[in-house]
Tab-separated table of C-alpha atoms and ligand atoms in Angstrom:
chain	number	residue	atom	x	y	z
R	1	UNK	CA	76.364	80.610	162.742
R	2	UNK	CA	77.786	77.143	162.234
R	3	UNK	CA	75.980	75.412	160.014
R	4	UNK	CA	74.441	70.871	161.074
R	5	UNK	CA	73.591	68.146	160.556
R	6	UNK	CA	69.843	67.200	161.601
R	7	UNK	CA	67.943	64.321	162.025
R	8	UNK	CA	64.125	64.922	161.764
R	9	UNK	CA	61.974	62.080	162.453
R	10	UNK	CA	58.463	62.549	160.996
R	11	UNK	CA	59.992	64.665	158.878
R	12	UNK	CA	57.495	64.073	155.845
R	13	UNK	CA	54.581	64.690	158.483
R	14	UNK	CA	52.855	67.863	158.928
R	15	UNK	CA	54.682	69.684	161.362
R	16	UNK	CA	58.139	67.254	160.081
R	17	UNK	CA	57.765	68.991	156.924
R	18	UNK	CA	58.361	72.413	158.161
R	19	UNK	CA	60.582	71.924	159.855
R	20	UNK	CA	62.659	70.662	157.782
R	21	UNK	CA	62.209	73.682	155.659
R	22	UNK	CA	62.830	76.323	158.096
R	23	UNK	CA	66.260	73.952	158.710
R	24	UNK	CA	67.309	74.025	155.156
R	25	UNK	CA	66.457	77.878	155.073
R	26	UNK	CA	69.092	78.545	158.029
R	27	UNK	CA	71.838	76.576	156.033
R	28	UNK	CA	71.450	73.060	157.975
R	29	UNK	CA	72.174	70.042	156.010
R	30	UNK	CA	68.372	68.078	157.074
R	31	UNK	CA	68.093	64.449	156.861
R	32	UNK	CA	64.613	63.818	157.011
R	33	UNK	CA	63.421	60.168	158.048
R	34	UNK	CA	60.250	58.596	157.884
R	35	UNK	CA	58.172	55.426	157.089
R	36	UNK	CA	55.074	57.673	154.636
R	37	UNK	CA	52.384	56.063	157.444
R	38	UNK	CA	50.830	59.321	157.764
R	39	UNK	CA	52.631	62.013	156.089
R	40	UNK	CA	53.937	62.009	152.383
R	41	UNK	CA	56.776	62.832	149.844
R	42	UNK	CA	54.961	65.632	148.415
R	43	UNK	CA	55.135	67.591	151.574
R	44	UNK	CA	58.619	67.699	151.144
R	45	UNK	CA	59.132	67.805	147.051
R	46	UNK	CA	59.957	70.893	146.897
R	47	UNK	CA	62.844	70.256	149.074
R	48	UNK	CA	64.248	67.321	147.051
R	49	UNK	CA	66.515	69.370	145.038
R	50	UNK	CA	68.474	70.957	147.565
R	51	UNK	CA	71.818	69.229	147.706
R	52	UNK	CA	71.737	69.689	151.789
R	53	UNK	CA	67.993	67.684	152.390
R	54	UNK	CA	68.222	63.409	152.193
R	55	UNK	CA	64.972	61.921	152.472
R	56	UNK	CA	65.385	58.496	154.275
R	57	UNK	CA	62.486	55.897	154.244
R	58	UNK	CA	62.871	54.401	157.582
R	59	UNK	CA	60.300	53.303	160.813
R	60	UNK	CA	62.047	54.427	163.773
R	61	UNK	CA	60.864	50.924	165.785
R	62	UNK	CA	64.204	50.114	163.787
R	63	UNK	CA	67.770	50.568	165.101
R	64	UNK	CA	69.698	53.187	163.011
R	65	UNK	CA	72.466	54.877	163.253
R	66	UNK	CA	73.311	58.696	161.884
R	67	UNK	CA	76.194	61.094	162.205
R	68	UNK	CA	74.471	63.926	163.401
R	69	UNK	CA	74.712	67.350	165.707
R	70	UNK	CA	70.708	67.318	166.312
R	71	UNK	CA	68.082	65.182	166.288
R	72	UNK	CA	64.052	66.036	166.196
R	73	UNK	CA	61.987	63.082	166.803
R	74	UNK	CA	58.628	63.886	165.342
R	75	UNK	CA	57.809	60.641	164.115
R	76	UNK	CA	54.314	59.537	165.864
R	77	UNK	CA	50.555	59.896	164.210
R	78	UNK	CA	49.122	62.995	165.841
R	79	UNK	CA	45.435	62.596	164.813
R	80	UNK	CA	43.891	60.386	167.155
R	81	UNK	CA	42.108	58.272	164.237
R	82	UNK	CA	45.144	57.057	162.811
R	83	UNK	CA	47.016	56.824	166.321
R	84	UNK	CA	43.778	54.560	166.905
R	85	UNK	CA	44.002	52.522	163.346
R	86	UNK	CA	47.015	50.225	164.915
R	87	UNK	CA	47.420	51.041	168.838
R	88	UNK	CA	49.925	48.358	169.188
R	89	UNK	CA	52.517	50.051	166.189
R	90	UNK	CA	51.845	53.776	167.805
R	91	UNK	CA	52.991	52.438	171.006
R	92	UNK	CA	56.156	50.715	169.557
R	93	UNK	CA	56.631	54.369	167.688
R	94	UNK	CA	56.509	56.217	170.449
R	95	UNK	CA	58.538	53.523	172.767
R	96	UNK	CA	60.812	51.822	170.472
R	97	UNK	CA	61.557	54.627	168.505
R	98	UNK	CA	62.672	56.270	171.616
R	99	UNK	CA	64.832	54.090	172.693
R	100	UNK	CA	66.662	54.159	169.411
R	101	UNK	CA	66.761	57.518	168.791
R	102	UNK	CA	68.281	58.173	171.927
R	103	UNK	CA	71.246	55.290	171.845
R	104	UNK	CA	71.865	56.543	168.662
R	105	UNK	CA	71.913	60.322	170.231
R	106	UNK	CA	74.339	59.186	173.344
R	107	UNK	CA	76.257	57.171	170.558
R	108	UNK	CA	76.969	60.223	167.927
R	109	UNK	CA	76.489	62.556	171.155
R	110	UNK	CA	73.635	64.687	169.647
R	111	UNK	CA	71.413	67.226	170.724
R	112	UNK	CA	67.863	65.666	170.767
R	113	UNK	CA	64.150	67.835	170.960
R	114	UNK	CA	61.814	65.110	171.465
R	115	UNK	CA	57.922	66.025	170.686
R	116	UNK	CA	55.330	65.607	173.023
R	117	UNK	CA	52.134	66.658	173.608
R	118	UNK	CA	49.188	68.155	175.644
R	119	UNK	CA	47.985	64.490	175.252
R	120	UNK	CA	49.765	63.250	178.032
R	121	UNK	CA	47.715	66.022	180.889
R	122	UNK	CA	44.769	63.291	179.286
R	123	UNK	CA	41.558	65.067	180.472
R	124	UNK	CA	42.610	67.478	182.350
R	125	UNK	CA	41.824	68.892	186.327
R	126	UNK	CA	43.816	72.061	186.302
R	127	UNK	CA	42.993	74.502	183.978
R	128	UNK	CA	45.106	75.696	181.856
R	129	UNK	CA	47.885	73.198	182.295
R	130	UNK	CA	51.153	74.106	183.798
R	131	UNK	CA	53.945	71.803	183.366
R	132	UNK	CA	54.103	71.084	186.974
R	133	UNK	CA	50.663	69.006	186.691
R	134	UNK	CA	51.286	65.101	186.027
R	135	UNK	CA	47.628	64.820	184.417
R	136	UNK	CA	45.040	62.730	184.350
R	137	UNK	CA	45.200	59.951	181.937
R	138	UNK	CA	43.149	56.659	181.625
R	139	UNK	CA	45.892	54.004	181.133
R	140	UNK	CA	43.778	51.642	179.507
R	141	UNK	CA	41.223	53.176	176.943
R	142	UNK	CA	41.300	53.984	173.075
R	143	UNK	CA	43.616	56.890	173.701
R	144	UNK	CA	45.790	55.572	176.182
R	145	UNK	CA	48.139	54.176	172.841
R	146	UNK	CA	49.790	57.636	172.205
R	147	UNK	CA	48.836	59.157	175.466
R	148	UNK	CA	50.838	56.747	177.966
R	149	UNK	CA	53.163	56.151	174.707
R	150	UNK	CA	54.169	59.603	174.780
R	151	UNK	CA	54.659	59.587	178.538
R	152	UNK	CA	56.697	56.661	178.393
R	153	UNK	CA	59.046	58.373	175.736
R	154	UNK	CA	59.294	61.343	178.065
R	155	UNK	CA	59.768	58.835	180.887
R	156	UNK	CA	62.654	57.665	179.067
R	157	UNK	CA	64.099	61.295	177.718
R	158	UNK	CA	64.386	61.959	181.498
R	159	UNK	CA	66.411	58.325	181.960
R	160	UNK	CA	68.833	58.956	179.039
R	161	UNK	CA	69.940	62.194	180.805
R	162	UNK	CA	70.042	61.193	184.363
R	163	UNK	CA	72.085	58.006	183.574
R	164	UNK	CA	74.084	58.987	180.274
R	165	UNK	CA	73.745	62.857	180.707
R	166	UNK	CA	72.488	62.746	177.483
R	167	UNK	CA	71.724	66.957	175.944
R	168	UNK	CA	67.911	66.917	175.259
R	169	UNK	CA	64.735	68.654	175.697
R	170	UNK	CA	61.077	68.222	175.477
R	171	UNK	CA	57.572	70.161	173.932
R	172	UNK	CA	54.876	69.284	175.221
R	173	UNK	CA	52.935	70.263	171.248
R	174	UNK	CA	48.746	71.459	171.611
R	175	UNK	CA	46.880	71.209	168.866
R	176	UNK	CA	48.438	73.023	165.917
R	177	UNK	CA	47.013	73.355	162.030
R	178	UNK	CA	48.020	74.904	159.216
R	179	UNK	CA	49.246	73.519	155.130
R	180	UNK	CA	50.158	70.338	155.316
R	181	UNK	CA	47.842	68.873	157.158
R	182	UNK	CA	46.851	65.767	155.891
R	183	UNK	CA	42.953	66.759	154.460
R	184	UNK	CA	41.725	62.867	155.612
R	185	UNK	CA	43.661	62.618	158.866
R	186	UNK	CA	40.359	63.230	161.075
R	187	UNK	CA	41.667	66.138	163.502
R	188	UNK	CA	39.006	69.042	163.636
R	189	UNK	CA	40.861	71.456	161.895
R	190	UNK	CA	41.076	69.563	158.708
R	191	UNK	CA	37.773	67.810	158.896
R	192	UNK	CA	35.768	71.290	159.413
R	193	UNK	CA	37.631	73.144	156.114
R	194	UNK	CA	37.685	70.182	154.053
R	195	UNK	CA	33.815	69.675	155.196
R	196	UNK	CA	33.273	73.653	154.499
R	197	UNK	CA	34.672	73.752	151.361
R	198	UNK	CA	32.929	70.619	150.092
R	199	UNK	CA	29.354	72.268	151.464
R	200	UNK	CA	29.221	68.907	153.241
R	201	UNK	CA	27.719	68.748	156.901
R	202	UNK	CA	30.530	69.498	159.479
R	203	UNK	CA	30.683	66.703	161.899
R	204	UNK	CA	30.686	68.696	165.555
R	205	UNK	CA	31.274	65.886	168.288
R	206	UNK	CA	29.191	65.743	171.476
R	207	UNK	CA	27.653	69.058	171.638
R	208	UNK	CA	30.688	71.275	170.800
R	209	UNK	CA	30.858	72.645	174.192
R	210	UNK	CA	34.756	71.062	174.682
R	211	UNK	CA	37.398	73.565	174.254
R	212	UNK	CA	41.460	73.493	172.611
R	213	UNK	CA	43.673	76.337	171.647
R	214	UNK	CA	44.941	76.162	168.320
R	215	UNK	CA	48.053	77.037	167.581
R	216	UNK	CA	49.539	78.335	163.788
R	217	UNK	CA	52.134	75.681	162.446
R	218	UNK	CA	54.454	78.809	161.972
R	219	UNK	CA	53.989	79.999	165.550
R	220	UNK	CA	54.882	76.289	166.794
R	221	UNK	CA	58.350	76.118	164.389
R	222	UNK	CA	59.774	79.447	166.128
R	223	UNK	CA	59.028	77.957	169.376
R	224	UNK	CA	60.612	74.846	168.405
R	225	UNK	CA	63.270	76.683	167.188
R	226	UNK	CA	64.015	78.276	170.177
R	227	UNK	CA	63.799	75.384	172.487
R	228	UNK	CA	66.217	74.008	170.860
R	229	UNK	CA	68.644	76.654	171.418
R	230	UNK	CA	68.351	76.795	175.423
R	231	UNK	CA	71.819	75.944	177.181
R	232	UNK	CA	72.806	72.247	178.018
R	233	UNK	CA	71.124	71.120	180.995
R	234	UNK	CA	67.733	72.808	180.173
R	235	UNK	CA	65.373	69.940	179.745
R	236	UNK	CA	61.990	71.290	179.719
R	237	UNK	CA	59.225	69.955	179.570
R	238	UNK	CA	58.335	73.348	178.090
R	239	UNK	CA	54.380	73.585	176.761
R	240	UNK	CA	53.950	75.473	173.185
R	241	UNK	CA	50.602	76.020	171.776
R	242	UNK	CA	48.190	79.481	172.088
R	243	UNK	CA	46.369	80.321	175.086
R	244	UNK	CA	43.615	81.288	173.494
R	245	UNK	CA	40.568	78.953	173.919
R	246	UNK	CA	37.279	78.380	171.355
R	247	UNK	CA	34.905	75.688	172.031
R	248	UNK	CA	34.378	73.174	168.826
R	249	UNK	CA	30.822	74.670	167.981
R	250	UNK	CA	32.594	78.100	167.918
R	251	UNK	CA	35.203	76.854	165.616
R	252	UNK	CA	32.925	75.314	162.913
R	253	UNK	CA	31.127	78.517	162.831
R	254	UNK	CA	34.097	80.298	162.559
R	255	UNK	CA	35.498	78.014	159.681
R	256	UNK	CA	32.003	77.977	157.886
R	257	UNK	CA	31.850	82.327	158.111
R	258	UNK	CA	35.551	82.382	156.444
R	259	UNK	CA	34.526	79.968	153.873
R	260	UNK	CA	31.378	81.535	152.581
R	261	UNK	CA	30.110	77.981	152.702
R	262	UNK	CA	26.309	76.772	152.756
R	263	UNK	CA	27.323	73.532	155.122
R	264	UNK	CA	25.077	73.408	158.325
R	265	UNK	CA	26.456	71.786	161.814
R	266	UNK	CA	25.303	68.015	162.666
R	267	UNK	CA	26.437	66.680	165.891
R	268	UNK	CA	27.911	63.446	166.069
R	269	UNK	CA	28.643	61.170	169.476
R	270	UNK	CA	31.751	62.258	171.423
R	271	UNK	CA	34.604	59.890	170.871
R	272	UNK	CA	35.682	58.012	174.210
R	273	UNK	CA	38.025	60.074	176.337
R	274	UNK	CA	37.695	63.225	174.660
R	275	UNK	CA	39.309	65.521	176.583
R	276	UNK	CA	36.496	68.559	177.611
R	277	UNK	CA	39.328	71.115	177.619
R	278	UNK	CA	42.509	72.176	176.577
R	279	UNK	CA	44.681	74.938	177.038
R	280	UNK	CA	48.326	75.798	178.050
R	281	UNK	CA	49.791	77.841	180.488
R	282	UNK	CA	53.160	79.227	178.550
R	283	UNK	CA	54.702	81.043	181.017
R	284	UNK	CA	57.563	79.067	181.029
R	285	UNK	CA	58.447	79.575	176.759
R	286	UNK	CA	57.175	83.128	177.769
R	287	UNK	CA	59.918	83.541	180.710
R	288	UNK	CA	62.510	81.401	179.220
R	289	UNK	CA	62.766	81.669	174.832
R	290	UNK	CA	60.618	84.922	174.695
R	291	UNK	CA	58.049	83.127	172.974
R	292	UNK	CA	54.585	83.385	172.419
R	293	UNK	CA	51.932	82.758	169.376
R	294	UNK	CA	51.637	85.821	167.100
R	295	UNK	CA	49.220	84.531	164.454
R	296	UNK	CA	45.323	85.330	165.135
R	297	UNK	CA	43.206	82.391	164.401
R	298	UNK	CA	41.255	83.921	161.821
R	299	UNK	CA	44.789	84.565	159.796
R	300	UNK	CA	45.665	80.761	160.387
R	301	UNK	CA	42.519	79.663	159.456
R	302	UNK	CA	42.830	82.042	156.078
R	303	UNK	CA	46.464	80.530	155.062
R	304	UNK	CA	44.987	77.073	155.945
R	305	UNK	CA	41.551	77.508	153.929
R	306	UNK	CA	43.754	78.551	150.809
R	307	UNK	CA	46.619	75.682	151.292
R	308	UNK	CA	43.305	73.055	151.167
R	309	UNK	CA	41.591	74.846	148.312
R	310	UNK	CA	44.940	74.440	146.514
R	311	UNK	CA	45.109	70.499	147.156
R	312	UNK	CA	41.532	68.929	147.352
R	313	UNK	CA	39.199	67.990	145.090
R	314	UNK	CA	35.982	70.592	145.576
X	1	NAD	P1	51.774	63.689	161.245
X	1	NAD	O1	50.988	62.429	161.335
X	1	NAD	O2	51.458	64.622	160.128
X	1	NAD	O3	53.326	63.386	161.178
X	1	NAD	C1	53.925	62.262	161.780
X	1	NAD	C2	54.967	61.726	160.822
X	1	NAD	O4	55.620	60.600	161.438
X	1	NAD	C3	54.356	61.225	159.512
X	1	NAD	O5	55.099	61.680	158.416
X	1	NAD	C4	54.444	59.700	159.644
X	1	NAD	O6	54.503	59.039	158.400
X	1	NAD	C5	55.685	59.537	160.491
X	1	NAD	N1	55.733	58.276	161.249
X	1	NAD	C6	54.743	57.727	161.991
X	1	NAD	N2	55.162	56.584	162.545
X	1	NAD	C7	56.467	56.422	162.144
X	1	NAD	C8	57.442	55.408	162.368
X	1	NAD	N3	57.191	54.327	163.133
X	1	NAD	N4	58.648	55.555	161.797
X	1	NAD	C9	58.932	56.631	161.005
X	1	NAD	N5	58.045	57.601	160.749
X	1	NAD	C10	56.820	57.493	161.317
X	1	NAD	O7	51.621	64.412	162.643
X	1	NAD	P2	52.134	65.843	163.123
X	1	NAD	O8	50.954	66.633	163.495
X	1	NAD	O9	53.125	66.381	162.182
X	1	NAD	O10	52.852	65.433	164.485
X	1	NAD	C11	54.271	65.318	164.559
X	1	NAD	C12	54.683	65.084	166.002
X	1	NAD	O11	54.192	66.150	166.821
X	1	NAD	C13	54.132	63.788	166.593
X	1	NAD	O12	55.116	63.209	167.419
X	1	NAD	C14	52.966	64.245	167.426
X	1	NAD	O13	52.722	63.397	168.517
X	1	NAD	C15	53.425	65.628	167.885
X	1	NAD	N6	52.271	66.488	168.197
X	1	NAD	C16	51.532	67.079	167.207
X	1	NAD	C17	50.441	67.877	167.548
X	1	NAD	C18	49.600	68.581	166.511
X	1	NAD	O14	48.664	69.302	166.896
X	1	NAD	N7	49.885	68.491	165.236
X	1	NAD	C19	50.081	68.024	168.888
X	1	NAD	C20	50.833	67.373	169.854
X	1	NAD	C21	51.943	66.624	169.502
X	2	UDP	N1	36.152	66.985	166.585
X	2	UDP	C1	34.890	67.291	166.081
X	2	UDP	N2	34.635	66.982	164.780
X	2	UDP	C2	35.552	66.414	163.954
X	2	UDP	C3	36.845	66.124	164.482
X	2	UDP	C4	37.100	66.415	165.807
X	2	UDP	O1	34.023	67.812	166.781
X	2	UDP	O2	35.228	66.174	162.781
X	2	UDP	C5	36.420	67.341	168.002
X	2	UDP	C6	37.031	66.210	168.820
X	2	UDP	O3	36.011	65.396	169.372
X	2	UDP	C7	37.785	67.001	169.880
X	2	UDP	C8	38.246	68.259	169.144
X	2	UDP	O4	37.395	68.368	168.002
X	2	UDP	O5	36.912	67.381	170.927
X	2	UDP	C9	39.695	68.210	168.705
X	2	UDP	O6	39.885	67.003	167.998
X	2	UDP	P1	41.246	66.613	167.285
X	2	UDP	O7	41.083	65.204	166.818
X	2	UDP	O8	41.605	67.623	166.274
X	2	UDP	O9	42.357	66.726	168.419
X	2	UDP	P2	42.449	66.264	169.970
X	2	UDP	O10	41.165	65.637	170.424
X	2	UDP	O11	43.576	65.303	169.978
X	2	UDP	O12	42.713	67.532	170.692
C-alpha cells in the first residue's frame, strides 16, 4: 500500500481526531488543521509525537495551500448549540472553507471526502432517507446556518467536478458519539452521560417522542474509510450512520440503566426546527463499500460512559 499525505480539516474535532489516528495507524503522513473553536489539542496529544502527524492551527475561511494526495474536510461545529453561537462564521466555514479547500484540491490535484450530514434532509418527509430525497429544509430559521451551509458546500463539491473534474466524494454523517466528544458541546449523547454521571436531571426536549439513529464513532471511520477508496468518478452522496432508530425518552433511559445513576427525566421545550425523525437508508454503502454499523448501542454507549468517566469532573 503506498503510503500519503492527508489533509484533515477538523482534525482536532471529535470525529477529526480519529481519523487522524486510524490515518497515522495505516502509515499516512496526517496533517491535521484546525482553528481549536470546538475541538482541542488534547484530542490529538497523543499523536504529537509521531514524526508523520503536523498539527496546523488554521480557520479554513482562509486561503491555504498544501501538497497533498487527500484531503478530509471535517472542519464545521456539529452540535447545533455551537453551530448556533455565531451563525454568520458557521456559514463562512462551511462556504468559504469550501471554496478553498477545493482550489487548493484542483491546484495540488487531490482526492477530497467532504463531510456532510443528515442535516441537510432538514425535517424530513420520507422516512428513512434515501439519497435520492432533496429534503425539507427551512432556509431561514436557527438551523438553517449549517443546514443550507452544508448544502451549499455540497452544491459546490458537485461544481468543482463538473467544471474542473475535480476527484471527490461526499457523506452525508447522522448522528454519531463516542470518546471525544466534547462533554459541554450540547448534542444528546453527551448531555445525557455527562447529566447521568453527575446524578443531575437529564434534560429530554419536547416530550422525547423524536427519533435519530446513532451511530459508533468507530463504525463511521470504516465507512469513511471506505468511501474514500471508491474509483474516480464515484461521487456519492453516500449516507453513513445506523439504521437503527430510539426515540430521545428511550435513550435517556437507556443511558441512565447503564449508568446505575439516581438522575430522573425533566422535559425541557423543543428547540426550533428539531427535526421529529431521523434515520438513513444505507443501501447504497451497503451495495457499494460493503458497509454497515457493527457496534450495538448499548456497547457504544459502554466505551462512551467510560471515555467521560475518565475526563469529567463527577
Ligand atoms: P466537532 O465540533 O467535534 O469538530 C469540528 C472541528 O472543526 C473542531 O475541531 C473545530 O475546532 C473545527 N473547526 C470549526 N470551524 C473551523 C474553521 N472555520 N476552521 C478550522 N477548523 C474549524 O464536530 P464533529 O462531530 O467532529 O463533526 C465533524 C464534521 O462532521 C463536521 O463537518 C460536521 O458537520 C460533520 N458531521 C458530524 C456529525 C456527528 O454526529 N458528529 C453528524 C453529521 C455531520
Ligand atoms: N436533545 C435532548 N436533550 C438534550 C440534547 C438534545 O432531548 O440535552 C434532543 C434534541 O432536541 C434532538 C435530539 O436530542 O431532538 C438530538 O439532538 P442533537 O443536538 O444531539 O443532534 P441533532 O438534533 O442535530 O440530531
Amino acid at each position: 500500500m503506498s503510503n500519503n499525505r492527508i489533509l484533515i480539516t477538523g482534525g482536532a474535532g471529535f470525529i477529526g481526531s480519529h481519523l487522524c489516528k486510524r490515518l497515522l495507524g495505516k502509515g499516512h503522513e496526517v496533517i491535521c488543521l484546525d482553528n481549536y473553536f470546538t475541538g482541542s489539542k488534547v484530542n490529538v496529544e497523543a499523536l504529537l509525537s509521531n514524526p508523520r502527524f503536523t498539527l496546523v492551527q488554521q480557520d479554513i475561511t482562509m486561503p491555504m495551500h498544501f501538497e497533498v494526495d487527500e484531503i478530509y474536510n471535517f472542519a464545521c461545529p456539529a452540535s447545533p448549540m455551537q453551530y448556533q453561537c455565531n451563525p454568520i462564521k458557521t456559514m463562512k466555514t462551511s462556504v468559504l472553507g469550501a471554496i478553498n479547500i477545493l482550489e487548493m484540491a484542483c491546484n495540488v490535484e487531490a482526492r477530497v471526502l467532504h463531510a456532510s450530514t443528515s442535516e441537510i434532509y432538514g425535517d424530513p418527509l420520507v422516512h428513512p432517507q434515501t439519497e435520492s430525497y432533496w429534503g425539507n429544509v427551512n432556509p431561514i430559521g436557527v438551523r438553517s446556518c449549517y443546514d443550507e451551509g452544508k448544502r451549499c458546500a455540497e452544491t459546490l463539491v458537485f461544481d468543482y467536478f463538473r467544471c474542473y473534474n475535480l476527484d471527490s466524494k461526499i457523506i452525508r454523517i447522522f448522528n454519531t458519539y463516542g470518546p471525544h466528544m466534547h462533554p459541554q458541546d450540547g448534542r444528546v449523547v453527551s448531555n445525557f452521560i455527562v447529566q447521568a454521571l453527575r446524578g443531575e436531571d437529564i434534560t429530554v426536549y419536547g416530550d422525547g417522542t423524536q427519533t435519530r439513529s446513532f451511530c459508533y464513532i468507530d463504525d463511521l471511520i470504516d465507512g469513511i474509510l471506505n468511501v474514500m477508496k471508491t474509483e474516480k468518478g464515484f461521487w456519492g452522496p453516500v449516507n453513513l450512520g445506523n439504521p437503527e432508530s430510539i426515540t430521545i425518552f428511550e435513550l435517556a433511559e437507556k443511558i441512565v440503566e447503564l449508568t446505575n445513576s439516581t438522575s430522573k427525566l425533566i422535559c425541557k421545550p423543543l428547540p426550533q426546527d428539531d427535526p421529529k425523525q431521523r434515520c438513513p437508508d444505507i443501501t447504497l454503502a451497503k451495495d457499494k463499500i460493503g458497509w454497515q454499523p457493527r457496534i450495538s448501542l448499548d456497547e457504544g454507549l459502554r466505551q462512551t460512559i467510560d471515555y467521560f468517566k475518565k475526563v469529567i469532573r463527577l
